[in-house]
PDB file of C-alpha atoms in Angstrom:
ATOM      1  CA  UNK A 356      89.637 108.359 111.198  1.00 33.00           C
ATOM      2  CA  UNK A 357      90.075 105.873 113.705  1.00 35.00           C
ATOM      3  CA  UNK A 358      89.620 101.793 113.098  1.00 35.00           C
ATOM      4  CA  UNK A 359      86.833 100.052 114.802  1.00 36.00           C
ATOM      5  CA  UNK A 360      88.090  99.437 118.166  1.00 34.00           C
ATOM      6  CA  UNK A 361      90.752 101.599 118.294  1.00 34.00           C
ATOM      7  CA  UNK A 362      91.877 103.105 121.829  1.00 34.00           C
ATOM      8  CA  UNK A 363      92.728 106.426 122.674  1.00 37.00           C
ATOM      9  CA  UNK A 364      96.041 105.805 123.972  1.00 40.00           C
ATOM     10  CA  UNK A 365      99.489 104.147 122.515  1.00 43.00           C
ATOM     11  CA  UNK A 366      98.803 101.636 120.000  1.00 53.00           C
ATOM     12  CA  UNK A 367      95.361 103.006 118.635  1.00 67.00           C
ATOM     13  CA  UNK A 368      94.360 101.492 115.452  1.00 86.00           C
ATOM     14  CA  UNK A 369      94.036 104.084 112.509  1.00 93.00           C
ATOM     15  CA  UNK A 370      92.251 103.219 109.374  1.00 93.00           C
ATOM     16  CA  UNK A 371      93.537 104.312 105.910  1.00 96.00           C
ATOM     17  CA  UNK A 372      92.121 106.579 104.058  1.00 94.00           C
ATOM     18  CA  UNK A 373      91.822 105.680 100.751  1.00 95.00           C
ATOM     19  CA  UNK A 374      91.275 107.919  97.585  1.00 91.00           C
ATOM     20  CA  UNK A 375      87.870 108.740  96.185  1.00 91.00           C
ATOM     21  CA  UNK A 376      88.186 108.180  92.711  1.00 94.00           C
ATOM     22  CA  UNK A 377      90.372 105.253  90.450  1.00 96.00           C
ATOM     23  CA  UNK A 378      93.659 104.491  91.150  1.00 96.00           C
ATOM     24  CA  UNK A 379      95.334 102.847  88.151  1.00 95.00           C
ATOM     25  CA  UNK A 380      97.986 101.488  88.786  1.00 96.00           C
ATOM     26  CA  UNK A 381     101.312 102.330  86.749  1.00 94.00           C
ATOM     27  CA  UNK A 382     102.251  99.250  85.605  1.00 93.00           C
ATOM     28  CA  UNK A 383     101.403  96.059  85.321  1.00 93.00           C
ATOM     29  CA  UNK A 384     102.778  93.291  87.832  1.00 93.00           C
ATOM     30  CA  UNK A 385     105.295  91.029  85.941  1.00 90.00           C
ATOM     31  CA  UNK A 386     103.997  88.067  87.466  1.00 90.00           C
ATOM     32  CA  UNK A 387     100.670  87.623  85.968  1.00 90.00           C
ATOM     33  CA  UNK A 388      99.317  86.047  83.397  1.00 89.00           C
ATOM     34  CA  UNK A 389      96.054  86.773  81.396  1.00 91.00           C
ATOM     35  CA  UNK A 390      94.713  82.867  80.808  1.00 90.00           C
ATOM     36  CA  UNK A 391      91.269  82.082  79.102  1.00 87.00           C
ATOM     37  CA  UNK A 392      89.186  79.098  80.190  1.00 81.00           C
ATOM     38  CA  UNK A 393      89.461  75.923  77.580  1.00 85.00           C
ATOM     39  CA  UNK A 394      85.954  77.540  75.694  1.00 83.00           C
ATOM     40  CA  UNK A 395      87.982  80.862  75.604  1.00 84.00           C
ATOM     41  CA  UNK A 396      86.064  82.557  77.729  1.00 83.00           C
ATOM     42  CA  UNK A 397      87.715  85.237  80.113  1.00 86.00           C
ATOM     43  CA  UNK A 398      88.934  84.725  83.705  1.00 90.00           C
ATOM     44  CA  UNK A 399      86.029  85.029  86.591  1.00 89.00           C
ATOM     45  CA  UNK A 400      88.169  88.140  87.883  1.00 94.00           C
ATOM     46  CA  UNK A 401      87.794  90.134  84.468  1.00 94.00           C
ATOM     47  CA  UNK A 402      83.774  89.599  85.228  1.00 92.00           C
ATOM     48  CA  UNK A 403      83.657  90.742  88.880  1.00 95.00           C
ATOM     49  CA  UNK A 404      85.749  93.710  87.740  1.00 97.00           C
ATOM     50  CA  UNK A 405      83.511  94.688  84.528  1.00 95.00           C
ATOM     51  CA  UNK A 406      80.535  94.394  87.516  1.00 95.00           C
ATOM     52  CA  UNK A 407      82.064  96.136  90.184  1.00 97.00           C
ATOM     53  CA  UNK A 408      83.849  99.358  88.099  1.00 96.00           C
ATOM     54  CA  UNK A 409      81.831  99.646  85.015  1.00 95.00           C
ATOM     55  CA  UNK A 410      78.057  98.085  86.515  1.00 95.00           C
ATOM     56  CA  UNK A 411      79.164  99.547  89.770  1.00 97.00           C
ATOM     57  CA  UNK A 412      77.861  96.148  91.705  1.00 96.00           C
ATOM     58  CA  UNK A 413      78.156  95.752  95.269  1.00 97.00           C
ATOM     59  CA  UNK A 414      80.512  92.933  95.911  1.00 97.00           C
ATOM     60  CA  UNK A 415      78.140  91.264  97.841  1.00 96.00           C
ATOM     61  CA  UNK A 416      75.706  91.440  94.744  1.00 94.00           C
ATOM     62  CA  UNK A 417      78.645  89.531  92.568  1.00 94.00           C
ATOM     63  CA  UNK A 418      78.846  87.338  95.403  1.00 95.00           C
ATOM     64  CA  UNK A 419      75.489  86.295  95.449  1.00 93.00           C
ATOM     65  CA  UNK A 420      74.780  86.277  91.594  1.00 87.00           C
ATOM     66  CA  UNK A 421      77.694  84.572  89.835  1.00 81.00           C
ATOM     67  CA  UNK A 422      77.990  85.042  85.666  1.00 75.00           C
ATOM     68  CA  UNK A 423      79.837  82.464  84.095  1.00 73.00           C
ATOM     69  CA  UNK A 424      80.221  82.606  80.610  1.00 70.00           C
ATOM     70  CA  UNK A 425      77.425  85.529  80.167  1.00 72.00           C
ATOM     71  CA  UNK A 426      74.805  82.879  82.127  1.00 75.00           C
ATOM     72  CA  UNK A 427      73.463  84.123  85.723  1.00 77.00           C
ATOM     73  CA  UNK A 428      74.455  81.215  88.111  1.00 75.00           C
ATOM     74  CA  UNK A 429      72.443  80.579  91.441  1.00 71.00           C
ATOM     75  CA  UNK A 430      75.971  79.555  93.345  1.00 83.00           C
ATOM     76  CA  UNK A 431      76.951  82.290  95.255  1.00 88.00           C
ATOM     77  CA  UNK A 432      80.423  82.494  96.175  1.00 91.00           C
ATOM     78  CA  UNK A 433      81.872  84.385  99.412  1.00 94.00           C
ATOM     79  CA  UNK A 434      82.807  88.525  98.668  1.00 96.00           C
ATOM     80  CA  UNK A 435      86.069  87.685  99.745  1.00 95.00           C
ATOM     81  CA  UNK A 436      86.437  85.967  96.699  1.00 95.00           C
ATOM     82  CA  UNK A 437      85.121  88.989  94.687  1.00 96.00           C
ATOM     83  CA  UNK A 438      87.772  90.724  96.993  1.00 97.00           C
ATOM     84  CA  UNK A 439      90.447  88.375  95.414  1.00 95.00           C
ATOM     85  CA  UNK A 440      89.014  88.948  92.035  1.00 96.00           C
ATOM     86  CA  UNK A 441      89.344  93.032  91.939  1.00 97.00           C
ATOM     87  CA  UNK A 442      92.847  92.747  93.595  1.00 97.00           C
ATOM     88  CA  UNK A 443      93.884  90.461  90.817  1.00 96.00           C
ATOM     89  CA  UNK A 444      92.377  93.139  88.265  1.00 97.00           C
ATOM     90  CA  UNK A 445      94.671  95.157  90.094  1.00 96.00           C
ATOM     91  CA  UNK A 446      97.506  93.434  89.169  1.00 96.00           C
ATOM     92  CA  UNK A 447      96.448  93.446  85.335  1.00 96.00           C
ATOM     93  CA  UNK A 448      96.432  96.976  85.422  1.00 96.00           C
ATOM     94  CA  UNK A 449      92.887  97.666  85.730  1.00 96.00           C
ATOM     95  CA  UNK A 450      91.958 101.099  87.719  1.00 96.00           C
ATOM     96  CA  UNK A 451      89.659 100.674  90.902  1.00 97.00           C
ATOM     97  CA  UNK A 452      87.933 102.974  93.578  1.00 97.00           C
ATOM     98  CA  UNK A 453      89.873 101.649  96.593  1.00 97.00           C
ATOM     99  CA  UNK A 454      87.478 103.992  98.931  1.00 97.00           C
ATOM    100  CA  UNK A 455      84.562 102.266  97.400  1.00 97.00           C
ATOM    101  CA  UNK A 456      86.267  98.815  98.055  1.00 97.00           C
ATOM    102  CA  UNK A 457      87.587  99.352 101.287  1.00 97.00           C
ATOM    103  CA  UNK A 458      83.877 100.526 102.359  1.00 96.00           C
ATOM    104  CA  UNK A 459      82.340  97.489 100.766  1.00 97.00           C
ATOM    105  CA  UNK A 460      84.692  94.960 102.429  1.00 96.00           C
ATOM    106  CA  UNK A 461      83.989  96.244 105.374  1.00 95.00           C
ATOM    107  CA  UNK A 462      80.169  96.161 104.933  1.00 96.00           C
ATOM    108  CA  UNK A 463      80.844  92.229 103.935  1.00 95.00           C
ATOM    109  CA  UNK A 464      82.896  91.770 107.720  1.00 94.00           C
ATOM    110  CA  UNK A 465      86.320  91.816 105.509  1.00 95.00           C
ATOM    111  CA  UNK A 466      89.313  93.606 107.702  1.00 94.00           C
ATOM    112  CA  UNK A 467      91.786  95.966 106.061  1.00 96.00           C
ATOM    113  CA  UNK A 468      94.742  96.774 107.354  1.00 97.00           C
ATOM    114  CA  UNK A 469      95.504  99.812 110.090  1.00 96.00           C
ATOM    115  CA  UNK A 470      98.078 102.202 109.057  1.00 96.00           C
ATOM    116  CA  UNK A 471     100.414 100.354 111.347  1.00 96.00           C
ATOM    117  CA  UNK A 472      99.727  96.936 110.177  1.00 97.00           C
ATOM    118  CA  UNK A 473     100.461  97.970 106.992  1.00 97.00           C
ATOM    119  CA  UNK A 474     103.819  99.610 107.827  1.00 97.00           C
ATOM    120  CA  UNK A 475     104.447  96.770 109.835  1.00 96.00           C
ATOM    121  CA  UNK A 476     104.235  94.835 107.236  1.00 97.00           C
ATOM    122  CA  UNK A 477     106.031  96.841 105.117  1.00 96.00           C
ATOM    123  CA  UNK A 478     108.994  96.412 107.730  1.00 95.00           C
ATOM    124  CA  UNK A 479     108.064  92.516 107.514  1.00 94.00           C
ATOM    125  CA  UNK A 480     108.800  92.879 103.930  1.00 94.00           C
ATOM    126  CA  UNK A 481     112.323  94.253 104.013  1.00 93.00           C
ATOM    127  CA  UNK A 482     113.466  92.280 106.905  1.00 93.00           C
ATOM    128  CA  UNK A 483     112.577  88.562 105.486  1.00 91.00           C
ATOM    129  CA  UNK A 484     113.400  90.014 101.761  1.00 90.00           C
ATOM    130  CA  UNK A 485     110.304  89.261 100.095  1.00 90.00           C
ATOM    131  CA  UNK A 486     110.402  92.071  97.185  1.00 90.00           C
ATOM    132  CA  UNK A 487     106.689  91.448  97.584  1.00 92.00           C
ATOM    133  CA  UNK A 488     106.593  94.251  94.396  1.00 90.00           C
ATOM    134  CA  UNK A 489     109.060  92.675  92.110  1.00 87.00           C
ATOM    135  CA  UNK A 490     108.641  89.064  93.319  1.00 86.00           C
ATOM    136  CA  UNK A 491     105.864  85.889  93.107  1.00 84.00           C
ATOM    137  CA  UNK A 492     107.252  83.964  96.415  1.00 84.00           C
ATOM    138  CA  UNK A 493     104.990  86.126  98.688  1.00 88.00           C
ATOM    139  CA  UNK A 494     102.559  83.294  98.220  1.00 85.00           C
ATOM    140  CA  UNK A 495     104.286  80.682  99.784  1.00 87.00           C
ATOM    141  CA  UNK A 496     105.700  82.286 103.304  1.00 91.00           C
ATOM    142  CA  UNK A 497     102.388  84.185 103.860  1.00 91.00           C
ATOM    143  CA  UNK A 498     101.799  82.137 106.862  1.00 93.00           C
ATOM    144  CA  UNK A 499     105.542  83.083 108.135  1.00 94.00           C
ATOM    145  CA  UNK A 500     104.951  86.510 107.280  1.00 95.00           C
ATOM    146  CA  UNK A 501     101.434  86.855 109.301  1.00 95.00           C
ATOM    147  CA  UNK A 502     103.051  85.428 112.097  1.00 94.00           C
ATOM    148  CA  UNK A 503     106.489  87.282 112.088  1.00 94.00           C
ATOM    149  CA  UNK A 504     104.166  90.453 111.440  1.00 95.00           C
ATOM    150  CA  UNK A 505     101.668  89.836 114.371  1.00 95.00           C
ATOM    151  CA  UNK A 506     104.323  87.340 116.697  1.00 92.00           C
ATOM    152  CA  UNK A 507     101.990  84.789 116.556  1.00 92.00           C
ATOM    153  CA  UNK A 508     102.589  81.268 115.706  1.00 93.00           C
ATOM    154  CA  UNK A 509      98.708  80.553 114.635  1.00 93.00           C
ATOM    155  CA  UNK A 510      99.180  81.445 110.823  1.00 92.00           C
ATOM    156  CA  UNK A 511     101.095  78.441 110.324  1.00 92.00           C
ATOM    157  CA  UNK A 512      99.807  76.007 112.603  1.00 93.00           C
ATOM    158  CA  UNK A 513      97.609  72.798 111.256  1.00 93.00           C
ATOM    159  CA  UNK A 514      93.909  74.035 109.909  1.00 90.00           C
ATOM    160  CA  UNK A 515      92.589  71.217 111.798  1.00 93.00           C
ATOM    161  CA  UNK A 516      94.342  71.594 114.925  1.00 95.00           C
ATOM    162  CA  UNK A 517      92.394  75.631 115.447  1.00 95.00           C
ATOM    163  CA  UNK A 518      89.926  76.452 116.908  1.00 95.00           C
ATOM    164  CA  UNK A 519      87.199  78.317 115.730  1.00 96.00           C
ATOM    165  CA  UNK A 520      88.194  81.762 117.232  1.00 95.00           C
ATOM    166  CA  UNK A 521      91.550  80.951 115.883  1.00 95.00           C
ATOM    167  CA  UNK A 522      90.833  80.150 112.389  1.00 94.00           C
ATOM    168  CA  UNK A 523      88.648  83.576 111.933  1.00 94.00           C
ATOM    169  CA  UNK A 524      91.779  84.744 113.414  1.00 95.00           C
ATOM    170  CA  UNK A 525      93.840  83.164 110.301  1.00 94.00           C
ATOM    171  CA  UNK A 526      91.271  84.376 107.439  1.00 93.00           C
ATOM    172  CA  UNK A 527      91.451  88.396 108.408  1.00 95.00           C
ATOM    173  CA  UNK A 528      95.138  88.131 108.375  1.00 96.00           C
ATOM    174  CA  UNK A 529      95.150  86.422 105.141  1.00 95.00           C
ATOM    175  CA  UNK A 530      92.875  88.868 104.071  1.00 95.00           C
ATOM    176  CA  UNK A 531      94.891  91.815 105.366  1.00 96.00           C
ATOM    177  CA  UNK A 532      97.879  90.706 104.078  1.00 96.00           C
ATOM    178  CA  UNK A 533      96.430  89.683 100.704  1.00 95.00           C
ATOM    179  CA  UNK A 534      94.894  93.665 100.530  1.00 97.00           C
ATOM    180  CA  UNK A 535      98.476  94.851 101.181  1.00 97.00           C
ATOM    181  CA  UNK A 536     100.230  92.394  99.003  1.00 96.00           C
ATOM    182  CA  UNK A 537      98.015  93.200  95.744  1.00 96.00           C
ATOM    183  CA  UNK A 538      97.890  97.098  96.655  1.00 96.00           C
ATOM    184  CA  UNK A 539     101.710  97.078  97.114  1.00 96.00           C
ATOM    185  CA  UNK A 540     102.116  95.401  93.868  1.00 95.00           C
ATOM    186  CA  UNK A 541     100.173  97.726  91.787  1.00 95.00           C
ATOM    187  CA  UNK A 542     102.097 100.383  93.318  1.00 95.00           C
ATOM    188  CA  UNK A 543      99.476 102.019  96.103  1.00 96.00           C
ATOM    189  CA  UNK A 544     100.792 103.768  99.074  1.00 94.00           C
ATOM    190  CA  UNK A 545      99.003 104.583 102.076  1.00 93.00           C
TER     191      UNK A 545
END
């Protein structure tokens, strides 16, 4: 279907579709490491996944009712950062129901990537050799990436020095290319 706000003419904004059911992803991702806490409790991703996949959760539920250490917690955190949580279960190898996700980022104002952002990142990828798949440095030339990717110079400019419009601006394209980054990794094509 088409993305909110997409035209009808050249350079129309299609939204992926992404499979009902759970993609697992083949393999794991070299790069990541399974670390307890110093009580040897789990990592908070392993407890938004159990929520969202197995208590089938809303993210914005996690969000707003954090569990640490089997205790209910009354500070919420943002769903992005339940976002961040499933992709890194992603990375560990866990399945997840990327329709179900992409639906309930969107309910939580989080923006996925088009079709053609994603292939143009995919380009991006090649072109500055990133082996985003195979490699950890994605992390430190995201901003360089957004910006070569969108040819705009606001990804790596000063926090302080945005403006409000402009760091909004920033955080979907971190989230975009944080979506594509961990889907890419776990071996998802759109």
């Amino acid at each position: 279907g088409e993305g909110a706000g997409a035209g009808g003419g050249g350079g129309g904004a299609t939204a992926i579709e992404y499979p009902s059911g759970t993609f697992s992803p083949p393999t794991k991702y070299p790069h990541v490491v399974y670390k307890r806490d110093k009580k040897g409790n789990g990592p908070r991703w392993e407890t938004s996944y159990v929520r969202f996949a197995q208590q089938r959760e809303h993210i914005q539920t996690i969000a707003s009712r954090q569990i640490v250490n089997g205790v209910s917690v009354e500070k919420p955190i943002q769903p992005r950062t339940v976002l961040n949580h499933l992709l890194t279960s992603m990375l560990h190898q866990r399945g997840l129901d990327l329709s179900r996700l992409a639906r309930e980022a969107a309910e939580s104002n989080i923006e996925l990537p088009t079709k053609e952002e994603w292939a143009a990142m995919d380009e991006q990828n090649v072109l500055m050799a990133l082996d985003v798949a195979g490699s950890d440095e994605f992390g430190k030339k995201r901003g360089e990436f957004i910006n070569t990717v969108t040819g705009s110079k606001v990804a790596t400019m000063e926090y302080g020095a945005k403006t409000e419009p402009q760091k909004e601006w920033t955080n979907a394209w971190y989230a975009k290319a944080d979506w594509w980054a961990h889907l890419t990794r776990a071996g998802f094509k759109p």
